[in-house]
Short mmCIF file of C-alpha atoms in Angstrom, two decimals:
data_model
loop_
_atom_site.label_atom_id
_atom_site.label_comp_id
_atom_site.label_asym_id
_atom_site.label_seq_id
_atom_site.Cartn_x
_atom_site.Cartn_y
_atom_site.Cartn_z
CA UNK Y 52 94.02 113.60 98.20
CA UNK Y 53 91.77 114.20 95.32
CA UNK Y 54 91.70 118.08 95.36
CA UNK Y 55 95.43 117.48 94.99
CA UNK Y 56 95.16 115.24 92.04
CA UNK Y 57 93.11 116.54 90.72
CA UNK Y 58 94.87 120.34 90.55
CA UNK Y 59 98.15 118.44 89.30
CA UNK Y 60 96.01 117.15 85.84
CA UNK Y 61 93.80 120.32 85.55
CA UNK Y 62 97.24 122.33 85.72
CA UNK Y 63 99.27 120.11 84.34
CA UNK Y 64 102.23 119.62 86.50
CA UNK Y 65 105.67 118.42 85.18
CA UNK Y 66 106.34 114.61 86.74
CA UNK Y 67 109.29 116.75 89.68
CA UNK Y 68 106.29 119.50 90.96
CA UNK Y 69 104.00 116.60 90.96
CA UNK Y 70 106.99 114.68 93.08
CA UNK Y 71 107.96 117.25 95.25
CA UNK Y 72 104.15 117.62 95.99
CA UNK Y 73 103.92 113.47 97.01
CA UNK Y 74 106.90 113.80 99.22
CA UNK Y 75 106.16 116.90 100.84
CA UNK Y 76 102.49 117.02 101.84
CA UNK Y 77 100.57 114.07 99.93
CA UNK Y 78 102.90 111.60 102.18
CA UNK Y 79 101.97 113.26 104.88
CA UNK Y 80 97.96 112.90 103.93
CA UNK Y 81 98.58 109.41 102.75
CA UNK Y 82 100.43 108.30 106.05
CA UNK Y 83 97.27 109.38 108.29
CA UNK Y 84 95.08 107.99 105.89
CA UNK Y 85 96.58 104.46 107.35
CA UNK Y 86 96.83 105.36 111.08
CA UNK Y 87 93.36 105.82 110.41
CA UNK Y 88 93.10 101.94 108.65
CA UNK Y 89 95.54 101.55 112.27
CA UNK Y 90 92.82 102.70 114.18
CA UNK Y 91 90.06 100.78 112.67
CA UNK Y 92 91.95 97.81 112.51
CA UNK Y 93 90.70 97.52 116.43
CA UNK Y 94 87.32 99.03 115.93
CA UNK Y 95 88.18 102.19 117.61
CA UNK Y 96 86.15 104.62 115.36
CA UNK Y 97 83.22 103.08 115.50
CA UNK Y 98 80.70 100.43 117.48
CA UNK Y 99 79.94 98.56 115.69
CA UNK Y 100 82.42 95.97 113.30
CA UNK Y 101 80.75 96.71 110.65
CA UNK Y 102 81.09 99.95 110.07
CA UNK Y 103 84.84 100.13 111.25
CA UNK Y 104 85.29 97.88 108.37
CA UNK Y 105 83.24 99.43 105.34
CA UNK Y 106 85.31 102.91 106.99
CA UNK Y 107 88.70 100.74 106.75
CA UNK Y 108 87.70 100.34 103.18
CA UNK Y 109 86.36 103.33 101.96
CA UNK Y 110 89.88 104.89 104.00
CA UNK Y 111 92.31 102.59 101.82
CA UNK Y 112 90.76 103.94 98.71
CA UNK Y 113 93.11 106.72 97.78
CA UNK Y 114 96.22 104.66 98.81
CA UNK Y 115 95.44 103.14 95.29
CA UNK Y 116 96.76 99.23 96.52
CA UNK Y 117 94.24 97.40 97.96
CA UNK Y 118 95.45 96.60 101.39
CA UNK Y 119 93.35 97.63 104.25
CA UNK Y 120 91.45 94.00 105.25
CA UNK Y 121 95.19 91.93 104.54
CA UNK Y 122 97.05 94.77 107.12
CA UNK Y 123 93.98 94.51 109.29
CA UNK Y 124 94.46 90.59 109.76
CA UNK Y 125 98.13 90.61 109.83
CA UNK Y 126 98.43 93.15 112.17
CA UNK Y 127 95.79 91.75 114.44
CA UNK Y 128 98.12 88.87 114.46
CA UNK Y 129 101.11 90.86 115.51
CA UNK Y 130 99.83 91.59 118.42
CA UNK Y 131 98.77 88.16 119.05
CA UNK Y 132 101.67 86.64 118.17
CA UNK Y 133 105.06 89.65 118.92
CA UNK Y 134 108.10 89.05 117.73
CA UNK Y 135 107.51 85.44 117.25
CA UNK Y 136 109.00 84.10 114.38
CA UNK Y 137 106.38 82.43 111.72
CA UNK Y 138 103.38 83.47 113.00
CA UNK Y 139 104.46 87.53 113.47
CA UNK Y 140 104.99 89.15 109.72
CA UNK Y 141 106.02 92.39 111.32
CA UNK Y 142 109.64 90.09 112.05
CA UNK Y 143 111.61 89.67 108.34
CA UNK Y 144 113.05 86.33 107.36
CA UNK Y 145 116.48 85.56 107.91
CA UNK Y 146 116.76 85.14 103.72
CA UNK Y 147 115.45 89.12 104.09
CA UNK Y 148 118.31 89.86 106.47
CA UNK Y 149 120.96 87.56 104.95
CA UNK Y 150 120.42 89.35 101.16
CA UNK Y 151 119.96 93.31 103.03
CA UNK Y 152 120.89 93.43 106.45
CA UNK Y 153 124.85 94.18 106.56
CA UNK Y 154 125.87 96.69 103.94
CA UNK Y 155 124.60 100.66 103.63
CA UNK Y 156 123.53 99.82 99.83
CA UNK Y 157 121.27 96.75 101.47
CA UNK Y 158 119.84 98.02 104.38
CA UNK Y 159 118.66 101.37 102.04
CA UNK Y 160 117.22 99.64 99.64
CA UNK Y 161 114.89 96.79 101.92
CA UNK Y 162 114.06 99.97 103.84
CA UNK Y 163 112.67 101.65 100.39
CA UNK Y 164 110.90 98.79 99.58
CA UNK Y 165 109.08 97.68 103.13
CA UNK Y 166 106.15 97.50 101.63
CA UNK Y 167 106.92 95.65 98.78
CA UNK Y 168 109.19 92.95 100.86
CA UNK Y 169 106.92 93.12 103.81
CA UNK Y 170 104.00 91.76 101.33
CA UNK Y 171 105.84 88.69 99.96
CA UNK Y 172 106.68 88.16 103.80
CA UNK Y 173 103.03 87.47 104.49
CA UNK Y 174 103.07 84.44 102.39
CA UNK Y 175 104.13 82.79 105.05
CA UNK Y 176 100.75 83.15 106.49
CA UNK Y 177 98.15 83.23 104.25
CA UNK Y 178 95.35 85.22 105.01
CA UNK Y 179 91.76 82.74 105.28
CA UNK Y 180 89.26 84.08 102.69
CA UNK Y 181 86.66 86.62 103.80
CA UNK Y 182 84.69 88.96 101.36
CA UNK Y 183 86.00 91.89 102.94
CA UNK Y 184 89.05 91.04 100.68
CA UNK Y 185 86.46 91.45 97.75
CA UNK Y 186 85.53 94.56 97.81
CA UNK Y 187 89.24 95.53 98.80
CA UNK Y 188 89.82 94.82 95.50
CA UNK Y 189 86.83 95.36 93.99
CA UNK Y 190 87.15 98.58 95.26
CA UNK Y 191 90.45 100.34 94.72
CA UNK Y 192 90.54 99.05 91.45
CA UNK Y 193 87.28 100.76 90.69
CA UNK Y 194 88.50 103.92 92.20
CA UNK Y 195 91.72 103.80 90.32
CA UNK Y 196 90.08 103.38 86.81
CA UNK Y 197 87.89 106.13 87.46
CA UNK Y 198 90.50 108.34 88.78
CA UNK Y 199 92.49 107.64 85.25
CA UNK Y 200 89.54 107.88 82.87
CA UNK Y 201 87.50 111.02 84.95
CA UNK Y 202 91.02 112.93 85.77
CA UNK Y 203 94.08 111.59 84.20
CA UNK Y 204 97.08 109.45 84.38
CA UNK Y 205 98.81 112.30 86.67
CA UNK Y 206 96.39 112.68 88.83
CA UNK Y 207 96.43 108.12 89.74
CA UNK Y 208 100.76 109.27 89.59
CA UNK Y 209 100.29 111.49 92.44
CA UNK Y 210 97.89 109.26 94.04
CA UNK Y 211 99.79 106.22 93.84
CA UNK Y 212 103.15 108.14 94.75
CA UNK Y 213 102.07 109.63 97.41
CA UNK Y 214 100.55 105.89 98.96
CA UNK Y 215 103.87 104.61 98.44
CA UNK Y 216 105.98 107.29 100.07
CA UNK Y 217 104.21 107.44 102.90
CA UNK Y 218 104.92 103.75 104.13
CA UNK Y 219 108.75 104.70 103.50
CA UNK Y 220 109.67 105.02 99.56
CA UNK Y 221 112.81 106.49 98.81
CA UNK Y 222 114.24 106.88 102.82
CA UNK Y 223 111.02 109.41 103.59
CA UNK Y 224 111.00 110.02 107.06
CA UNK Y 225 107.68 108.16 108.00
CA UNK Y 226 109.50 105.10 106.50
CA UNK Y 227 111.42 104.95 109.41
CA UNK Y 228 108.08 103.73 111.92
CA UNK Y 229 109.04 100.03 110.24
CA UNK Y 230 112.41 100.44 112.51
CA UNK Y 231 111.45 102.39 115.35
CA UNK Y 232 108.93 100.41 116.34
CA UNK Y 233 111.02 97.17 117.29
CA UNK Y 234 114.09 97.51 116.17
CA UNK Y 235 116.01 96.40 119.64
CA UNK Y 236 118.38 99.08 120.03
CA UNK Y 237 118.18 98.98 123.15
CA UNK Y 238 117.61 95.77 124.21
CA UNK Y 239 116.09 93.15 125.69
CA UNK Y 240 113.16 95.67 125.56
CA UNK Y 241 110.94 95.00 122.50
CA UNK Y 242 109.35 97.82 121.85
CA UNK Y 243 109.81 101.26 121.48
CA UNK Y 244 107.75 104.31 121.20
CA UNK Y 245 108.61 108.12 119.30
CA UNK Y 246 107.77 111.29 121.16
CA UNK Y 247 109.08 113.84 118.05
CA UNK Y 248 107.46 116.34 115.94
CA UNK Y 249 105.85 114.13 113.30
CA UNK Y 250 102.85 112.76 115.98
CA UNK Y 251 101.28 115.97 115.14
CA UNK Y 252 100.56 115.04 111.85
CA UNK Y 253 100.15 111.43 112.59
CA UNK Y 254 97.67 110.95 115.19
CA UNK Y 255 100.36 109.49 117.89
CA UNK Y 256 101.25 106.96 116.06
CA UNK Y 257 104.46 107.60 118.00
CA UNK Y 258 103.41 106.08 121.18
CA UNK Y 259 104.27 101.99 120.27
CA UNK Y 260 104.75 101.71 124.06
CA UNK Y 261 101.60 102.75 125.05
CA UNK Y 262 99.10 101.25 122.08
CA UNK Y 263 100.34 97.83 123.05
CA UNK Y 264 99.80 97.78 126.43
CA UNK Y 265 96.65 99.44 125.46
CA UNK Y 266 95.46 98.58 122.14
CA UNK Y 267 91.97 99.34 122.75
CA UNK Y 268 92.48 102.98 123.74
CA UNK Y 269 92.17 104.99 120.65
CA UNK Y 270 94.87 107.41 119.57
CA UNK Y 271 93.30 111.02 120.96
CA UNK Y 272 94.21 109.48 124.71
CA UNK Y 273 97.45 107.94 123.88
CA UNK Y 274 99.20 110.82 125.51
CA UNK Y 275 97.54 111.20 128.73
CA UNK Y 276 98.53 107.09 129.26
CA UNK Y 277 101.71 108.29 129.33
CA UNK Y 278 100.87 111.69 131.56
CA UNK Y 279 99.28 109.54 133.64
CA UNK Y 280 100.86 106.41 133.73
CA UNK Y 281 105.15 107.80 133.65
CA UNK Y 282 106.61 105.37 135.92
CA UNK Y 283 105.67 103.07 133.06
CA UNK Y 284 106.91 104.85 130.29
CA UNK Y 285 109.88 107.68 130.88
CA UNK Y 286 112.45 104.40 131.80
CA UNK Y 287 112.03 103.38 129.11
CA UNK Y 288 114.24 104.34 125.65
CA UNK Y 289 112.11 106.57 123.07
CA UNK Y 290 113.13 107.77 119.64
CA UNK Y 291 112.65 111.65 119.06
CA UNK Y 292 114.06 111.75 115.62
CA UNK Y 293 113.05 109.87 112.35
CA UNK Y 294 115.56 110.85 110.77
CA UNK Y 295 118.57 110.33 112.67
CA UNK Y 296 116.56 106.86 112.79
CA UNK Y 297 116.80 106.17 109.34
CA UNK Y 298 120.72 107.59 109.46
CA UNK Y 299 121.80 104.93 112.16
CA UNK Y 300 119.97 102.11 110.62
CA UNK Y 301 122.10 102.70 107.31
CA UNK Y 302 124.54 103.65 108.94
CA UNK Y 303 125.56 101.74 112.06
CA UNK Y 304 127.02 97.90 110.75
CA UNK Y 305 125.86 96.70 114.60
CA UNK Y 306 122.62 97.05 113.35
CA UNK Y 307 121.21 94.21 110.98
CA UNK Y 308 117.17 92.96 110.41
CA UNK Y 309 118.50 90.44 112.86
CA UNK Y 310 118.62 93.81 115.34
CA UNK Y 311 115.20 92.00 117.26
CA UNK Y 312 114.10 90.34 119.87
CA UNK Y 313 112.54 87.57 119.10
CA UNK Y 314 110.76 84.37 119.87
CA UNK Y 315 110.01 81.14 118.94
CA UNK Y 316 105.55 80.60 118.24
CA UNK Y 317 104.32 79.29 121.37
CA UNK Y 318 104.59 75.44 122.76
CA UNK Y 319 107.32 75.34 119.70
CA UNK Y 320 110.18 74.44 121.97
CA UNK Y 321 108.13 72.50 123.89
CA UNK Y 322 107.04 70.25 120.82
CA UNK Y 323 111.08 70.01 119.46
CA UNK Y 324 112.06 68.59 122.84
CA UNK Y 325 109.39 66.58 122.58
CA UNK Y 326 110.65 64.95 119.27
CA UNK Y 327 114.36 64.89 120.86
CA UNK Y 328 112.91 62.41 123.19
#
């Protein structure tokens, strides 16, 4: 990423060329780095948690926005409280659905700016303080200042744009992940895998049912898991095209931000029943 950032700055590429490079190449590299952050979140790269945390911070640098430590906290909660309202930050709010969930423009806008809206959504469950958060912010701000002063504004712009595109800005196909994984296109199934070609350049991130079943299995072994246990995965609904999924999500009126299987937090129903009694 730094090599490409250096090239676009040194040879003074115009912004259209920078956008095209970021869209076609930078976004995919940035996405691979995000998948690496995901692997480090589950402590699947190094033996010690400390080294996984260190590499998580390093992997997040070229994303510009300091978000890896926050992602780790909320993603672990996502696994612990899958599809629970309030506890799983992957579940959109009713406010989001009301504003964005029932029109073509609304759903396209929501998916394009998913990262921003999800960041706001995390205010429902503030992250406890940890020093890694401080290191994440200080490290990324320091890195960004260095890029601007040592390389230049276009280099910084390329890195930032690649980072945002890698998570769905401008309806980049990689953004389909946010609807591919848990949007209930075949309820009551809650989680869905993607077995299309992007897995080849995305560290098998599409093997999502497999990952939720065995989150301690690293990315390289997820296809092996599916191969040795086909009876558990072949019959499940899955996706084969991110591009088609984005099109269907935006154009199909039946597809809203509430098209998920959700549940109340553990103990919520019991507490409400006691109140009524």
